[in-house]
XYZ file of C-alpha atoms in Angstrom:
505
model
C -52.171 91.471 115.871
C -49.269 91.971 113.369
C -46.905 94.866 113.283
C -43.603 95.596 111.480
C -41.459 98.097 110.348
C -38.310 98.597 107.737
C -35.640 101.123 107.949
C -32.830 101.685 105.731
C -29.885 104.278 105.146
C -26.960 104.390 102.631
C -23.596 106.077 101.931
C -22.486 105.791 98.203
C -19.413 106.869 96.541
C -17.655 105.937 93.306
C -16.174 102.809 94.629
C -17.876 101.944 97.992
C -21.352 101.723 99.562
C -22.267 101.367 102.783
C -25.903 100.457 103.972
C -27.643 99.814 107.469
C -31.078 97.919 107.615
C -33.358 97.465 110.788
C -36.368 95.322 110.327
C -38.444 94.695 113.401
C -41.822 92.850 113.700
C -44.296 91.647 116.508
C -47.089 89.330 116.382
C -49.682 87.990 118.532
C -51.925 85.281 117.096
C -54.401 82.863 118.621
C -53.149 79.264 118.375
C -54.502 77.199 115.519
C -52.050 74.456 114.951
C -54.407 71.801 116.191
C -56.330 71.506 112.964
C -59.698 70.015 112.703
C -60.763 66.317 112.608
C -61.325 65.449 108.884
C -64.872 63.851 109.665
C -66.148 67.200 111.244
C -65.178 69.569 108.175
C -68.663 69.426 106.826
C -70.039 70.509 110.126
C -68.011 73.426 111.335
C -64.798 74.259 109.126
C -63.856 77.155 111.598
C -63.931 75.120 114.854
C -60.852 75.546 116.891
C -59.770 73.074 119.828
C -57.120 75.503 121.149
C -58.132 76.700 124.590
C -60.921 74.169 124.967
C -58.759 72.187 127.745
C -60.412 74.993 130.253
C -63.885 74.091 131.564
C -66.731 76.062 130.017
C -65.500 78.707 127.525
C -62.180 78.346 125.832
C -59.222 80.138 127.466
C -59.021 83.587 125.722
C -55.408 83.992 125.456
C -54.210 80.665 124.126
C -51.841 82.740 122.015
C -48.546 82.691 120.115
C -46.309 85.893 120.872
C -43.297 86.643 119.420
C -40.951 89.584 118.325
C -37.827 89.590 116.100
C -35.439 92.479 115.415
C -33.020 92.435 112.647
C -29.975 94.704 112.437
C -27.853 94.467 109.113
C -24.734 96.393 107.895
C -23.717 95.682 104.319
C -20.126 97.047 102.757
C -19.292 96.636 99.182
C -15.861 98.077 97.791
C -14.613 98.146 94.184
C -10.761 97.978 94.439
C -10.330 98.470 90.654
C -11.804 97.132 87.504
C -11.022 93.427 88.300
C -11.256 93.121 92.136
C -14.128 93.665 94.272
C -15.012 92.907 97.896
C -18.237 92.570 99.805
C -19.164 91.955 103.357
C -22.165 91.887 105.677
C -22.643 91.730 109.532
C -26.039 90.859 111.045
C -27.610 90.503 114.495
C -31.204 89.079 115.001
C -32.842 89.092 118.258
C -35.893 86.984 118.998
C -37.931 86.881 122.138
C -41.348 85.317 122.631
C -43.666 82.520 123.857
C -46.963 80.438 123.353
C -49.542 80.341 126.447
C -51.698 77.387 126.980
C -54.635 76.376 129.369
C -53.426 72.738 130.523
C -55.962 70.586 132.371
C -55.022 67.733 134.597
C -51.554 68.092 134.879
C -49.453 65.895 137.240
C -47.335 67.787 139.483
C -44.412 65.630 139.068
C -44.227 66.949 135.386
C -43.185 70.067 136.536
C -40.954 68.800 139.147
C -43.325 69.894 141.987
C -44.057 67.978 145.152
C -47.664 66.704 145.301
C -49.348 68.776 147.764
C -51.380 67.276 150.875
C -54.493 68.928 152.048
C -55.814 67.286 155.116
C -55.648 63.597 154.563
C -55.507 63.751 150.896
C -52.677 63.970 148.420
C -53.373 66.078 145.129
C -52.239 64.392 142.181
C -53.065 66.811 139.414
C -54.001 70.625 138.519
C -55.256 72.732 135.917
C -52.540 75.734 135.172
C -51.578 78.092 132.365
C -48.161 77.738 131.073
C -45.904 79.920 128.859
C -42.984 78.194 126.945
C -40.402 80.757 126.084
C -37.597 81.129 123.584
C -35.065 83.920 124.028
C -32.350 83.818 121.177
C -29.770 85.744 119.402
C -28.323 84.787 115.990
C -25.448 86.864 114.962
C -22.396 86.777 112.429
C -20.563 87.552 109.246
C -20.487 86.651 105.551
C -17.873 87.931 102.899
C -16.764 87.416 99.517
C -13.753 88.697 97.231
C -14.243 88.510 93.521
C -11.442 88.643 90.893
C -12.561 89.003 87.421
C -10.070 89.084 84.116
C -10.408 88.169 80.655
C -12.797 84.914 80.474
C -12.566 84.013 84.065
C -14.035 84.914 87.427
C -12.626 83.721 91.030
C -14.856 84.170 94.010
C -13.517 83.336 97.675
C -15.909 83.560 100.297
C -17.454 82.232 103.544
C -19.186 83.265 106.730
C -19.308 82.475 110.362
C -22.445 82.647 112.498
C -23.649 81.710 116.013
C -26.924 80.995 117.466
C -27.663 81.058 121.359
C -31.145 80.181 122.339
C -32.545 79.901 125.932
C -35.505 77.767 126.086
C -37.692 78.105 129.453
C -41.144 77.385 130.831
C -43.265 79.549 133.245
C -46.534 78.650 135.265
C -48.393 82.202 135.375
C -51.507 80.587 136.943
C -52.648 77.340 138.595
C -55.617 75.745 140.400
C -53.546 74.898 143.274
C -51.160 77.269 144.709
C -47.959 77.171 142.607
C -45.716 80.360 143.102
C -46.378 82.538 140.030
C -43.972 82.544 137.300
C -42.497 79.155 138.523
C -39.836 77.826 136.073
C -39.521 74.052 135.832
C -36.870 74.294 133.003
C -34.175 76.590 131.498
C -32.252 75.036 128.929
C -29.616 76.672 126.578
C -28.932 75.563 122.934
C -25.934 76.823 121.005
C -25.009 76.100 117.412
C -21.893 77.373 115.701
C -21.662 77.552 111.791
C -18.551 78.338 109.936
C -17.965 77.868 106.167
C -15.718 78.797 103.372
C -15.783 78.429 99.592
C -13.831 78.864 96.274
C -16.016 79.482 93.067
C -14.336 79.435 89.827
C -16.407 80.310 86.365
C -14.733 79.981 82.973
C -15.611 81.157 79.685
C -14.485 78.042 77.453
C -15.555 79.757 74.122
C -18.263 82.217 72.595
C -20.951 79.676 73.488
C -19.631 77.548 76.550
C -19.130 78.691 80.275
C -18.419 76.472 83.008
C -18.291 76.591 86.935
C -16.885 74.663 89.725
C -17.733 75.509 93.355
C -16.343 73.650 96.518
C -17.558 74.671 100.015
C -16.260 73.420 103.194
C -18.621 73.746 106.466
C -18.203 73.092 110.020
C -21.230 72.906 112.369
C -21.058 72.452 116.105
C -24.051 71.746 118.438
C -24.117 72.243 122.195
C -27.583 71.557 123.865
C -28.115 71.679 127.543
C -31.095 69.209 127.668
C -34.596 69.270 126.722
C -37.771 70.113 128.232
C -38.845 66.428 128.459
C -35.284 65.203 128.638
C -33.245 67.903 130.650
C -30.685 65.130 131.445
C -29.734 64.661 127.898
C -26.775 66.682 126.952
C -25.778 66.682 123.267
C -22.435 68.000 121.643
C -21.884 67.195 118.095
C -19.526 68.532 115.412
C -20.217 68.388 111.792
C -17.658 68.645 108.938
C -19.129 68.852 105.304
C -17.762 69.301 101.724
C -20.426 70.350 99.272
C -19.274 70.678 95.749
C -21.022 71.905 92.560
C -20.439 72.108 89.257
C -21.941 72.815 85.787
C -22.017 73.823 82.145
C -23.804 76.721 80.403
C -24.500 76.859 76.733
C -25.553 80.223 75.292
C -26.326 80.819 71.610
C -28.554 83.735 70.477
C -31.982 83.416 72.225
C -31.365 79.907 73.451
C -29.580 79.130 76.913
C -29.000 75.608 78.376
C -27.392 74.275 81.438
C -26.315 71.132 83.001
C -25.460 71.221 86.788
C -24.555 68.765 89.719
C -24.502 69.302 93.506
C -23.965 67.424 96.588
C -25.066 68.973 99.928
C -25.081 67.878 103.595
C -27.513 68.960 106.226
C -27.304 68.620 110.092
C -30.299 67.409 111.923
C -32.599 70.131 113.725
C -32.456 70.651 117.364
C -35.613 68.711 118.165
C -34.239 65.475 116.215
C -31.450 65.153 118.883
C -34.062 64.227 121.670
C -34.226 60.797 120.041
C -31.656 59.744 123.070
C -27.991 58.988 122.982
C -28.433 55.636 121.707
C -30.514 56.919 118.832
C -28.897 60.014 117.592
C -29.863 61.155 113.889
C -27.366 61.157 111.088
C -26.933 64.162 108.789
C -28.783 64.035 105.624
C -27.207 64.204 102.079
C -28.576 65.191 98.718
C -27.251 64.499 95.217
C -29.178 66.931 92.786
C -28.618 66.659 88.802
C -30.372 69.210 86.931
C -30.683 69.790 83.154
C -32.331 72.964 81.659
C -33.196 74.969 78.342
C -34.645 78.583 77.900
C -35.586 80.210 74.830
C -36.328 83.984 75.477
C -37.267 86.954 73.183
C -38.843 90.392 73.945
C -42.320 88.945 73.635
C -41.991 85.319 74.616
C -40.077 82.977 77.121
C -40.271 79.256 77.195
C -37.999 77.249 79.710
C -37.919 73.398 80.782
C -35.851 71.905 83.481
C -35.361 68.297 84.426
C -34.187 67.120 87.884
C -33.265 64.014 89.760
C -32.741 64.491 93.554
C -31.447 61.548 95.544
C -31.431 61.601 99.527
C -29.486 59.543 101.703
C -30.594 59.285 105.486
C -33.651 61.662 104.988
C -35.094 62.720 108.254
C -39.140 61.982 108.192
C -41.506 61.353 110.927
C -42.443 57.600 111.165
C -44.440 57.390 114.027
C -41.699 55.908 116.175
C -41.623 57.288 119.742
C -38.344 58.487 121.464
C -36.936 58.120 124.784
C -39.525 60.640 126.296
C -42.578 59.384 124.574
C -42.543 61.936 121.618
C -42.730 61.243 117.866
C -39.386 62.371 116.557
C -38.208 62.340 112.617
C -35.905 59.229 112.035
C -33.196 58.742 109.090
C -34.517 56.731 106.235
C -31.702 55.305 104.035
C -32.780 56.242 100.285
C -35.408 58.125 98.901
C -35.650 60.449 95.533
C -37.427 63.078 93.709
C -37.539 63.069 89.680
C -39.556 65.703 87.835
C -39.890 68.134 84.743
C -40.757 71.830 85.205
C -42.091 73.776 82.300
C -42.537 77.674 82.409
C -43.646 79.952 79.606
C -44.715 83.606 79.331
C -45.922 85.805 76.465
C -46.439 89.824 76.344
C -48.348 90.270 72.860
C -49.095 93.704 73.725
C -47.578 96.505 75.877
C -50.800 96.192 77.842
C -51.293 92.466 78.074
C -49.350 89.644 79.634
C -49.590 85.997 80.463
C -47.637 83.194 81.870
C -47.547 79.967 83.560
C -45.545 76.847 84.907
C -46.492 73.385 85.670
C -44.195 70.727 87.309
C -44.642 66.948 87.019
C -42.802 64.737 89.461
C -42.457 61.400 91.105
C -41.396 61.490 94.903
C -40.781 58.134 96.359
C -39.327 56.392 99.480
C -37.652 53.310 98.697
C -38.281 51.455 101.653
C -40.300 52.853 104.746
C -41.212 51.396 108.073
C -44.100 52.889 110.136
C -44.654 52.759 113.682
C -48.055 52.197 115.098
C -49.190 52.620 118.796
C -50.823 49.663 119.829
C -53.363 50.376 122.781
C -54.636 46.799 123.020
C -51.209 45.401 124.167
C -48.866 48.309 124.865
C -45.787 49.501 122.809
C -45.853 49.596 118.952
C -46.214 47.493 115.966
C -44.099 48.019 112.588
C -45.227 47.977 109.153
C -42.918 48.014 106.249
C -43.606 49.513 102.838
C -41.839 49.543 99.534
C -41.674 52.359 96.778
C -44.158 54.671 98.400
C -45.019 58.339 97.826
C -42.985 60.909 99.886
C -45.331 62.867 102.316
C -46.584 66.351 101.010
C -45.397 65.922 97.616
C -47.725 66.353 94.720
C -47.496 64.684 91.459
C -48.752 67.965 89.476
C -48.559 71.480 90.584
C -49.450 74.355 88.241
C -50.212 78.034 88.097
C -51.070 80.730 85.498
C -51.385 84.515 85.522
C -53.032 86.901 83.281
C -52.564 90.647 83.624
C -53.928 93.817 81.850
C -53.008 97.334 82.174
C -56.494 98.895 81.607
C -55.262 102.715 82.095
C -52.025 104.453 82.973
C -50.547 103.371 86.374
C -53.089 100.631 87.010
C -52.637 97.060 86.669
C -55.021 93.986 87.129
C -53.978 90.403 87.369
C -55.744 87.222 87.769
C -53.776 83.967 89.182
C -54.802 80.329 88.973
C -53.058 77.822 90.971
C -53.672 73.909 90.864
C -52.203 71.263 93.402
C -52.891 67.419 92.986
C -53.728 65.245 95.600
C -50.866 64.288 98.100
C -50.599 62.067 101.230
C -50.176 62.983 104.920
C -47.386 60.390 105.707
C -44.846 58.168 103.634
C -47.512 55.106 103.533
C -49.472 56.274 100.405
C -52.345 55.029 102.220
C -55.646 56.372 100.598
C -57.201 56.940 103.852
C -54.538 59.528 104.709
C -54.712 61.915 101.733
C -55.214 65.436 101.164
C -57.526 66.105 98.013
C -56.427 68.057 94.937
C -57.517 71.650 94.776
C -57.936 74.822 92.473
C -57.873 78.512 93.240
C -58.125 81.694 91.818
C -57.001 85.180 92.908
C -56.965 88.721 91.576
C -54.765 91.769 92.423
C -55.329 95.406 91.270
C -52.647 97.854 91.853
C -52.566 101.708 91.215
C -49.453 103.741 91.250
C -49.354 107.353 92.491
C -46.108 109.584 91.898
C -45.221 112.840 93.509
C -42.314 115.056 94.116
C -42.376 114.172 97.744
C -42.405 110.376 97.326
C -40.782 108.328 94.555
C -43.748 105.950 94.339
C -46.957 104.948 96.133
C -48.570 101.671 95.323
C -52.299 100.956 96.324
C -53.141 97.406 96.380
C -56.004 95.416 96.720
C -55.932 91.546 96.574
C -58.991 89.082 96.580
C -58.002 85.635 97.210
C -59.795 82.321 96.513
C -62.564 84.242 94.296
C -64.656 80.953 93.612
C -64.976 80.549 97.377
C -63.254 76.970 97.181
C -63.340 74.606 100.087
C -59.922 72.980 100.355
C -57.413 71.862 102.916
C -53.677 72.297 101.646
C -51.815 70.803 104.831
C -52.597 68.646 107.843
C -51.292 65.593 110.041
C -52.198 62.148 110.494
C -52.200 59.760 113.421
C -52.992 55.903 113.399
C -53.268 53.487 116.227
C -54.272 49.937 117.140
C -57.431 49.815 119.306
C -60.133 46.969 120.012
C -58.311 44.862 117.258
C -58.734 47.545 114.445
C -56.487 50.155 112.948
C -57.824 53.449 113.756
C -56.806 56.666 111.607
C -57.348 60.151 112.640
C -56.677 62.873 109.768
C -56.245 66.486 111.129
C -56.592 69.027 108.510
C -56.031 73.039 108.238
C -58.992 74.202 106.162
C -58.361 77.519 104.124
C -60.480 80.646 104.053
C -63.332 81.131 101.640
C -63.142 84.379 99.487
C -61.201 86.975 101.494
C -59.483 90.418 100.820
C -56.448 92.469 101.629
C -55.589 96.034 101.137
C -52.061 97.298 101.154
C -49.901 100.404 100.639
C -46.427 100.168 99.558
C -44.377 103.447 99.850
C -40.931 103.959 98.083
C -39.082 107.305 99.371
């Protein structure tokens, strides 16, 4: 079940505006993140292994449960024709858990003594666990803008903090364990502060330039992990992220060139690699060149890009200190591509548009770690110039829409995604096939004195009832002297529909 709501109120005058938003949502969904073994897709595409650890029928409450509440306050003020100020404060509250039936669990995994019944010592039990996340994310962002003649200077920044508590509870067990017994309760904190200065300068009637420099400080403090509670992490990162570019505009043609460098800290889970294998931050260099020609009835745009990564974090199959698979830095990888976009509106009641991206996405050197069940441990394979996982060479979409009568709109959207790999080895046995889908949407708009606008929406997805899998994961291992590969995929639904109502007050 899914439910949500959104409320907004505002105060406006000639120079200022104050707006307060509340957004809240809650979801309870049955788990489906195990995927389906590729070899069994043709037999039962709707099979779900979640909950099947329970003997007999699957566990009915193998669910993911989460609620998030967002509170936002925005303030804008125009001091005069040249100077303006914007700021926002926010609080996001999240609370939830996922529940699982776990069979044959060792007592020592949960910090429990093995019970003795008579002369027998019990080693394992079935149980139901809940893994909880209780978090607060809050902060402030601001900017001060000064415009005069051909110049615009913006000074801004922000500060935010994330406080998260991770804990686990056992709500039922086959052998008597105290109800709601908690075997871990670990806090994670992240502070993020940034400041930037951006200058936009009109050089002449055709040419504009901009330069942007950001300083960012990130501080992690992690009080252990579920499988490694003794691992304490306190890391600080300091980043300088520059951007600069030129824009050319003449009549209906616009062109630009830009360069940006950005740095990103590792995610929380990446740090569980252990003190001697701590991840490094990622760095991206992005160069883009684009051109656009636009008129009232026609648009064409082309963008070329080159993205060079240093120390990109990817899954390699390497096991960390607690036996889990974690992301590892790879020295160099890149993406280079061309994006084309076009749209046309030959008549007021007819429009069409589409885009296509052709790209090359490569890892220069990649080391894969494979579990060796014959000899224990892992073996390593190295590769040169392989494809980045989940990076199709071609993606494309096209839309055509009609306005058959007043307040009514019908549109059809096509999408194509070429084949892509499940990991970074370019191994043909670990591949997602290309797919094509067709969706349609009908919108009817009602207007009344009491409501600004009401949109009635009906959407039909996958009209051609295609069987396709856009995502998945792969696992390979050595057993019996042979390399074994298991691909788990996430099949999409056949033809399906959705009804919706949007109300504007």
